[in-house]
Amino acid sequence: MSEFEEHWQKRNQSARVYDFKSVGTSEAEYKEQTTFWVDGEKPVGIKTPLELGDGKDGLLKMHKSLVSQVHDNFRNLVLCNHGERLGIYDFGANLSELAHELGSEGVDNEAIKRIKTAVSKYAPFISPKTFETFTDNRDNEHVAKVGIRIIYDVPALRVTDKALEVIIYVTG
């Protein structure tokens, strides 16, 4: 046996091989992971519009309840227009092209139909009840704004008569 082979054999006898899977986490690491969220409020989803998180929120601010997440998603569905959502061309109620004439009976009926279609496809757990349009006169000097108020229920979450108000910018 050569000198190199003897050295290699001695080295292999004293070497230990460890598997990274067997190491696990320390007790302190485990406690930190399980107590990351304050009062056991685990995040449900990301709030929109995006905001940087603070404290124990993480990178972005998060919704802590399913009701607030559903409300946020419904708002995004109503405000989104076709072609704006990457990968889902028909996502949204597509209301911007109706904005100039919202408030007239025919256009309101079309808006209701579009919202109903979007909800039935992307949020069938929401039951819209009433639809109302209004003009937003605050800071309305250079920008025309029309508002929509929708009252809805989410039966699976036992939510009734929740109101969603959104502003659609007509011109400006």
PDB file of C-alpha atoms in Angstrom:
ATOM      1  CA  MET A   1       0.000   0.000   0.000  1.00  0.00           C
ATOM      2  CA  SER A   2       1.347   3.383  -0.963  1.00  0.00           C
ATOM      3  CA  GLU A   3       1.820   6.240   1.471  1.00  0.00           C
ATOM      4  CA  PHE A   4      -1.055   8.155  -0.161  1.00  0.00           C
ATOM      5  CA  GLU A   5      -3.439   5.180   0.168  1.00  0.00           C
ATOM      6  CA  GLU A   6      -2.524   4.777   3.859  1.00  0.00           C
ATOM      7  CA  HIS A   7      -3.158   8.459   4.512  1.00  0.00           C
ATOM      8  CA  TRP A   8      -6.516   8.338   2.692  1.00  0.00           C
ATOM      9  CA  GLN A   9      -7.615   5.209   4.584  1.00  0.00           C
ATOM     10  CA  LYS A  10      -6.753   6.810   7.963  1.00  0.00           C
ATOM     11  CA  ARG A  11      -8.588   9.986   6.975  1.00  0.00           C
ATOM     12  CA  ASN A  12     -11.748   8.083   5.966  1.00  0.00           C
ATOM     13  CA  GLN A  13     -11.770   6.166   9.257  1.00  0.00           C
ATOM     14  CA  SER A  14     -11.761   9.367  11.293  1.00  0.00           C
ATOM     15  CA  ALA A  15     -14.165  11.359   9.045  1.00  0.00           C
ATOM     16  CA  ARG A  16     -17.784  11.756  10.041  1.00  0.00           C
ATOM     17  CA  VAL A  17     -20.525  12.376   7.514  1.00  0.00           C
ATOM     18  CA  TYR A  18     -23.567  14.389   8.577  1.00  0.00           C
ATOM     19  CA  ASP A  19     -26.907  14.760   6.876  1.00  0.00           C
ATOM     20  CA  PHE A  20     -28.309  18.309   6.899  1.00  0.00           C
ATOM     21  CA  LYS A  21     -31.827  16.931   7.399  1.00  0.00           C
ATOM     22  CA  SER A  22     -30.883  15.441  10.751  1.00  0.00           C
ATOM     23  CA  VAL A  23     -29.831  18.733  12.335  1.00  0.00           C
ATOM     24  CA  GLY A  24     -33.310  20.275  12.855  1.00  0.00           C
ATOM     25  CA  THR A  25     -33.890  23.606  14.578  1.00  0.00           C
ATOM     26  CA  SER A  26     -32.965  24.771  18.028  1.00  0.00           C
ATOM     27  CA  GLU A  27     -35.643  25.418  20.647  1.00  0.00           C
ATOM     28  CA  ALA A  28     -35.067  29.184  20.404  1.00  0.00           C
ATOM     29  CA  GLU A  29     -35.457  29.115  16.593  1.00  0.00           C
ATOM     30  CA  TYR A  30     -38.663  27.090  16.909  1.00  0.00           C
ATOM     31  CA  LYS A  31     -40.183  29.541  19.409  1.00  0.00           C
ATOM     32  CA  GLU A  32     -39.251  32.488  17.196  1.00  0.00           C
ATOM     33  CA  GLN A  33     -40.917  30.868  14.176  1.00  0.00           C
ATOM     34  CA  THR A  34     -44.112  29.977  16.023  1.00  0.00           C
ATOM     35  CA  THR A  35     -44.487  33.324  17.791  1.00  0.00           C
ATOM     36  CA  PHE A  36     -43.762  35.524  14.774  1.00  0.00           C
ATOM     37  CA  TRP A  37     -47.343  36.801  14.619  1.00  0.00           C
ATOM     38  CA  VAL A  38     -48.660  38.840  17.509  1.00  0.00           C
ATOM     39  CA  ASP A  39     -51.582  37.331  19.456  1.00  0.00           C
ATOM     40  CA  GLY A  40     -51.719  34.345  17.107  1.00  0.00           C
ATOM     41  CA  GLU A  41     -52.996  36.509  14.222  1.00  0.00           C
ATOM     42  CA  LYS A  42     -51.545  34.777  11.216  1.00  0.00           C
ATOM     43  CA  PRO A  43     -51.623  36.722   7.974  1.00  0.00           C
ATOM     44  CA  VAL A  44     -54.280  35.776   5.443  1.00  0.00           C
ATOM     45  CA  GLY A  45     -53.075  37.812   2.480  1.00  0.00           C
ATOM     46  CA  ILE A  46     -51.293  40.923   1.307  1.00  0.00           C
ATOM     47  CA  LYS A  47     -53.078  44.282   1.661  1.00  0.00           C
ATOM     48  CA  THR A  48     -53.515  46.363  -1.451  1.00  0.00           C
ATOM     49  CA  PRO A  49     -52.364  48.879  -2.401  1.00  0.00           C
ATOM     50  CA  LEU A  50     -48.997  47.524  -1.332  1.00  0.00           C
ATOM     51  CA  GLU A  51     -47.372  49.101   1.720  1.00  0.00           C
ATOM     52  CA  LEU A  52     -44.144  48.214   3.456  1.00  0.00           C
ATOM     53  CA  GLY A  53     -44.732  46.258   6.628  1.00  0.00           C
ATOM     54  CA  ASP A  54     -43.709  47.450  10.043  1.00  0.00           C
ATOM     55  CA  GLY A  55     -42.932  45.542  13.188  1.00  0.00           C
ATOM     56  CA  LYS A  56     -43.925  41.913  12.890  1.00  0.00           C
ATOM     57  CA  ASP A  57     -45.907  42.346   9.656  1.00  0.00           C
ATOM     58  CA  GLY A  58     -42.987  41.237   7.544  1.00  0.00           C
ATOM     59  CA  LEU A  59     -41.969  42.797   4.257  1.00  0.00           C
ATOM     60  CA  LEU A  60     -45.504  43.935   3.324  1.00  0.00           C
ATOM     61  CA  LYS A  61     -48.613  44.840   5.342  1.00  0.00           C
ATOM     62  CA  MET A  62     -50.936  41.878   5.643  1.00  0.00           C
ATOM     63  CA  HIS A  63     -54.613  41.187   6.288  1.00  0.00           C
ATOM     64  CA  LYS A  64     -55.171  39.331   9.538  1.00  0.00           C
ATOM     65  CA  SER A  65     -58.812  38.342   8.959  1.00  0.00           C
ATOM     66  CA  LEU A  66     -60.543  36.510   6.151  1.00  0.00           C
ATOM     67  CA  VAL A  67     -63.340  39.110   6.063  1.00  0.00           C
ATOM     68  CA  SER A  68     -60.913  41.978   5.370  1.00  0.00           C
ATOM     69  CA  GLN A  69     -59.117  39.899   2.728  1.00  0.00           C
ATOM     70  CA  VAL A  70     -62.392  39.081   0.939  1.00  0.00           C
ATOM     71  CA  HIS A  71     -63.348  42.784   1.033  1.00  0.00           C
ATOM     72  CA  ASP A  72     -59.968  43.775  -0.442  1.00  0.00           C
ATOM     73  CA  ASN A  73     -60.248  41.126  -3.171  1.00  0.00           C
ATOM     74  CA  PHE A  74     -63.793  42.254  -4.018  1.00  0.00           C
ATOM     75  CA  ARG A  75     -62.619  45.871  -4.298  1.00  0.00           C
ATOM     76  CA  ASN A  76     -59.828  44.786  -6.646  1.00  0.00           C
ATOM     77  CA  LEU A  77     -62.288  42.755  -8.733  1.00  0.00           C
ATOM     78  CA  VAL A  78     -64.659  45.714  -9.129  1.00  0.00           C
ATOM     79  CA  LEU A  79     -61.885  48.212  -9.950  1.00  0.00           C
ATOM     80  CA  CYS A  80     -59.922  45.990 -12.337  1.00  0.00           C
ATOM     81  CA  ASN A  81     -60.508  46.241 -16.098  1.00  0.00           C
ATOM     82  CA  HIS A  82     -60.033  43.519 -18.681  1.00  0.00           C
ATOM     83  CA  GLY A  83     -56.415  43.156 -19.699  1.00  0.00           C
ATOM     84  CA  GLU A  84     -54.989  44.694 -16.509  1.00  0.00           C
ATOM     85  CA  ARG A  85     -54.435  41.433 -14.632  1.00  0.00           C
ATOM     86  CA  LEU A  86     -51.403  39.557 -15.920  1.00  0.00           C
ATOM     87  CA  GLY A  87     -52.331  36.075 -17.080  1.00  0.00           C
ATOM     88  CA  ILE A  88     -56.086  36.482 -16.529  1.00  0.00           C
ATOM     89  CA  TYR A  89     -57.313  38.716 -19.342  1.00  0.00           C
ATOM     90  CA  ASP A  90     -61.003  38.788 -18.380  1.00  0.00           C
ATOM     91  CA  PHE A  91     -60.449  39.453 -14.658  1.00  0.00           C
ATOM     92  CA  GLY A  92     -62.399  42.419 -13.339  1.00  0.00           C
ATOM     93  CA  ALA A  93     -65.714  44.169 -13.870  1.00  0.00           C
ATOM     94  CA  ASN A  94     -64.374  46.354 -16.717  1.00  0.00           C
ATOM     95  CA  LEU A  95     -66.202  49.494 -15.548  1.00  0.00           C
ATOM     96  CA  SER A  96     -63.833  52.230 -16.750  1.00  0.00           C
ATOM     97  CA  GLU A  97     -65.415  52.398 -20.198  1.00  0.00           C
ATOM     98  CA  LEU A  98     -68.799  53.000 -18.533  1.00  0.00           C
ATOM     99  CA  ALA A  99     -67.538  55.717 -16.180  1.00  0.00           C
ATOM    100  CA  HIS A 100     -68.717  58.708 -18.249  1.00  0.00           C
ATOM    101  CA  GLU A 101     -72.335  57.590 -18.173  1.00  0.00           C
ATOM    102  CA  LEU A 102     -72.639  55.898 -14.775  1.00  0.00           C
ATOM    103  CA  GLY A 103     -75.760  57.152 -13.060  1.00  0.00           C
ATOM    104  CA  SER A 104     -78.083  56.599 -16.027  1.00  0.00           C
ATOM    105  CA  GLU A 105     -80.382  53.584 -15.820  1.00  0.00           C
ATOM    106  CA  GLY A 106     -79.108  51.748 -18.907  1.00  0.00           C
ATOM    107  CA  VAL A 107     -75.434  52.109 -18.018  1.00  0.00           C
ATOM    108  CA  ASP A 108     -76.074  51.226 -14.367  1.00  0.00           C
ATOM    109  CA  ASN A 109     -77.783  48.010 -15.512  1.00  0.00           C
ATOM    110  CA  GLU A 110     -74.772  47.191 -17.696  1.00  0.00           C
ATOM    111  CA  ALA A 111     -72.419  47.855 -14.745  1.00  0.00           C
ATOM    112  CA  ILE A 112     -74.508  45.583 -12.509  1.00  0.00           C
ATOM    113  CA  LYS A 113     -74.407  42.855 -15.164  1.00  0.00           C
ATOM    114  CA  ARG A 114     -70.608  43.154 -15.482  1.00  0.00           C
ATOM    115  CA  ILE A 115     -70.089  43.052 -11.719  1.00  0.00           C
ATOM    116  CA  LYS A 116     -72.417  40.057 -11.418  1.00  0.00           C
ATOM    117  CA  THR A 117     -70.530  38.211 -14.193  1.00  0.00           C
ATOM    118  CA  ALA A 118     -67.119  38.905 -12.608  1.00  0.00           C
ATOM    119  CA  VAL A 119     -68.338  37.884  -9.148  1.00  0.00           C
ATOM    120  CA  SER A 120     -69.913  34.650 -10.392  1.00  0.00           C
ATOM    121  CA  LYS A 121     -66.643  33.682 -12.119  1.00  0.00           C
ATOM    122  CA  TYR A 122     -63.990  34.890  -9.655  1.00  0.00           C
ATOM    123  CA  ALA A 123     -65.751  35.305  -6.283  1.00  0.00           C
ATOM    124  CA  PRO A 124     -68.880  33.107  -6.229  1.00  0.00           C
ATOM    125  CA  PHE A 125     -68.888  33.177  -2.410  1.00  0.00           C
ATOM    126  CA  ILE A 126     -69.942  36.873  -2.529  1.00  0.00           C
ATOM    127  CA  SER A 127     -73.635  37.741  -2.884  1.00  0.00           C
ATOM    128  CA  PRO A 128     -74.095  41.319  -4.125  1.00  0.00           C
ATOM    129  CA  LYS A 129     -77.368  42.848  -2.893  1.00  0.00           C
ATOM    130  CA  THR A 130     -77.624  46.512  -3.908  1.00  0.00           C
ATOM    131  CA  PHE A 131     -75.844  48.852  -6.311  1.00  0.00           C
ATOM    132  CA  GLU A 132     -75.769  52.641  -6.077  1.00  0.00           C
ATOM    133  CA  THR A 133     -73.866  55.359  -7.930  1.00  0.00           C
ATOM    134  CA  PHE A 134     -72.919  58.778  -6.579  1.00  0.00           C
ATOM    135  CA  THR A 135     -70.769  61.718  -7.599  1.00  0.00           C
ATOM    136  CA  ASP A 136     -67.739  62.438  -5.456  1.00  0.00           C
ATOM    137  CA  ASN A 137     -67.539  66.232  -5.134  1.00  0.00           C
ATOM    138  CA  ARG A 138     -64.498  66.384  -2.838  1.00  0.00           C
ATOM    139  CA  ASP A 139     -61.438  67.806  -4.619  1.00  0.00           C
ATOM    140  CA  ASN A 140     -63.396  67.603  -7.844  1.00  0.00           C
ATOM    141  CA  GLU A 141     -61.986  70.763  -9.442  1.00  0.00           C
ATOM    142  CA  HIS A 142     -59.824  69.157 -12.135  1.00  0.00           C
ATOM    143  CA  VAL A 143     -60.873  65.514 -11.971  1.00  0.00           C
ATOM    144  CA  ALA A 144     -64.348  64.091 -12.476  1.00  0.00           C
ATOM    145  CA  LYS A 145     -65.030  61.197 -10.113  1.00  0.00           C
ATOM    146  CA  VAL A 146     -68.003  58.890  -9.833  1.00  0.00           C
ATOM    147  CA  GLY A 147     -68.523  56.497  -6.962  1.00  0.00           C
ATOM    148  CA  ILE A 148     -70.121  53.087  -6.691  1.00  0.00           C
ATOM    149  CA  ARG A 149     -71.516  51.653  -3.470  1.00  0.00           C
ATOM    150  CA  ILE A 150     -72.283  47.930  -3.351  1.00  0.00           C
ATOM    151  CA  ILE A 151     -73.879  46.206  -0.383  1.00  0.00           C
ATOM    152  CA  TYR A 152     -73.013  42.507  -0.268  1.00  0.00           C
ATOM    153  CA  ASP A 153     -73.111  39.366   1.868  1.00  0.00           C
ATOM    154  CA  VAL A 154     -70.597  36.564   2.322  1.00  0.00           C
ATOM    155  CA  PRO A 155     -72.784  33.729   3.655  1.00  0.00           C
ATOM    156  CA  ALA A 156     -69.899  31.319   4.291  1.00  0.00           C
ATOM    157  CA  LEU A 157     -68.311  33.842   6.688  1.00  0.00           C
ATOM    158  CA  ARG A 158     -71.656  34.962   8.178  1.00  0.00           C
ATOM    159  CA  VAL A 159     -71.077  38.503   6.873  1.00  0.00           C
ATOM    160  CA  THR A 160     -74.195  40.498   6.025  1.00  0.00           C
ATOM    161  CA  ASP A 161     -74.746  43.973   4.659  1.00  0.00           C
ATOM    162  CA  LYS A 162     -71.063  44.814   4.160  1.00  0.00           C
ATOM    163  CA  ALA A 163     -70.557  47.962   2.083  1.00  0.00           C
ATOM    164  CA  LEU A 164     -67.944  48.493  -0.602  1.00  0.00           C
ATOM    165  CA  GLU A 165     -67.369  51.999  -1.951  1.00  0.00           C
ATOM    166  CA  VAL A 166     -65.039  52.628  -4.854  1.00  0.00           C
ATOM    167  CA  ILE A 167     -64.221  55.760  -6.826  1.00  0.00           C
ATOM    168  CA  ILE A 168     -63.787  55.624 -10.583  1.00  0.00           C
ATOM    169  CA  TYR A 169     -61.934  58.544 -12.162  1.00  0.00           C
ATOM    170  CA  VAL A 170     -63.857  59.667 -15.212  1.00  0.00           C
ATOM    171  CA  THR A 171     -61.479  62.317 -16.581  1.00  0.00           C
ATOM    172  CA  GLY A 172     -58.470  64.166 -15.393  1.00  0.00           C
TER     173      GLY A 172
END
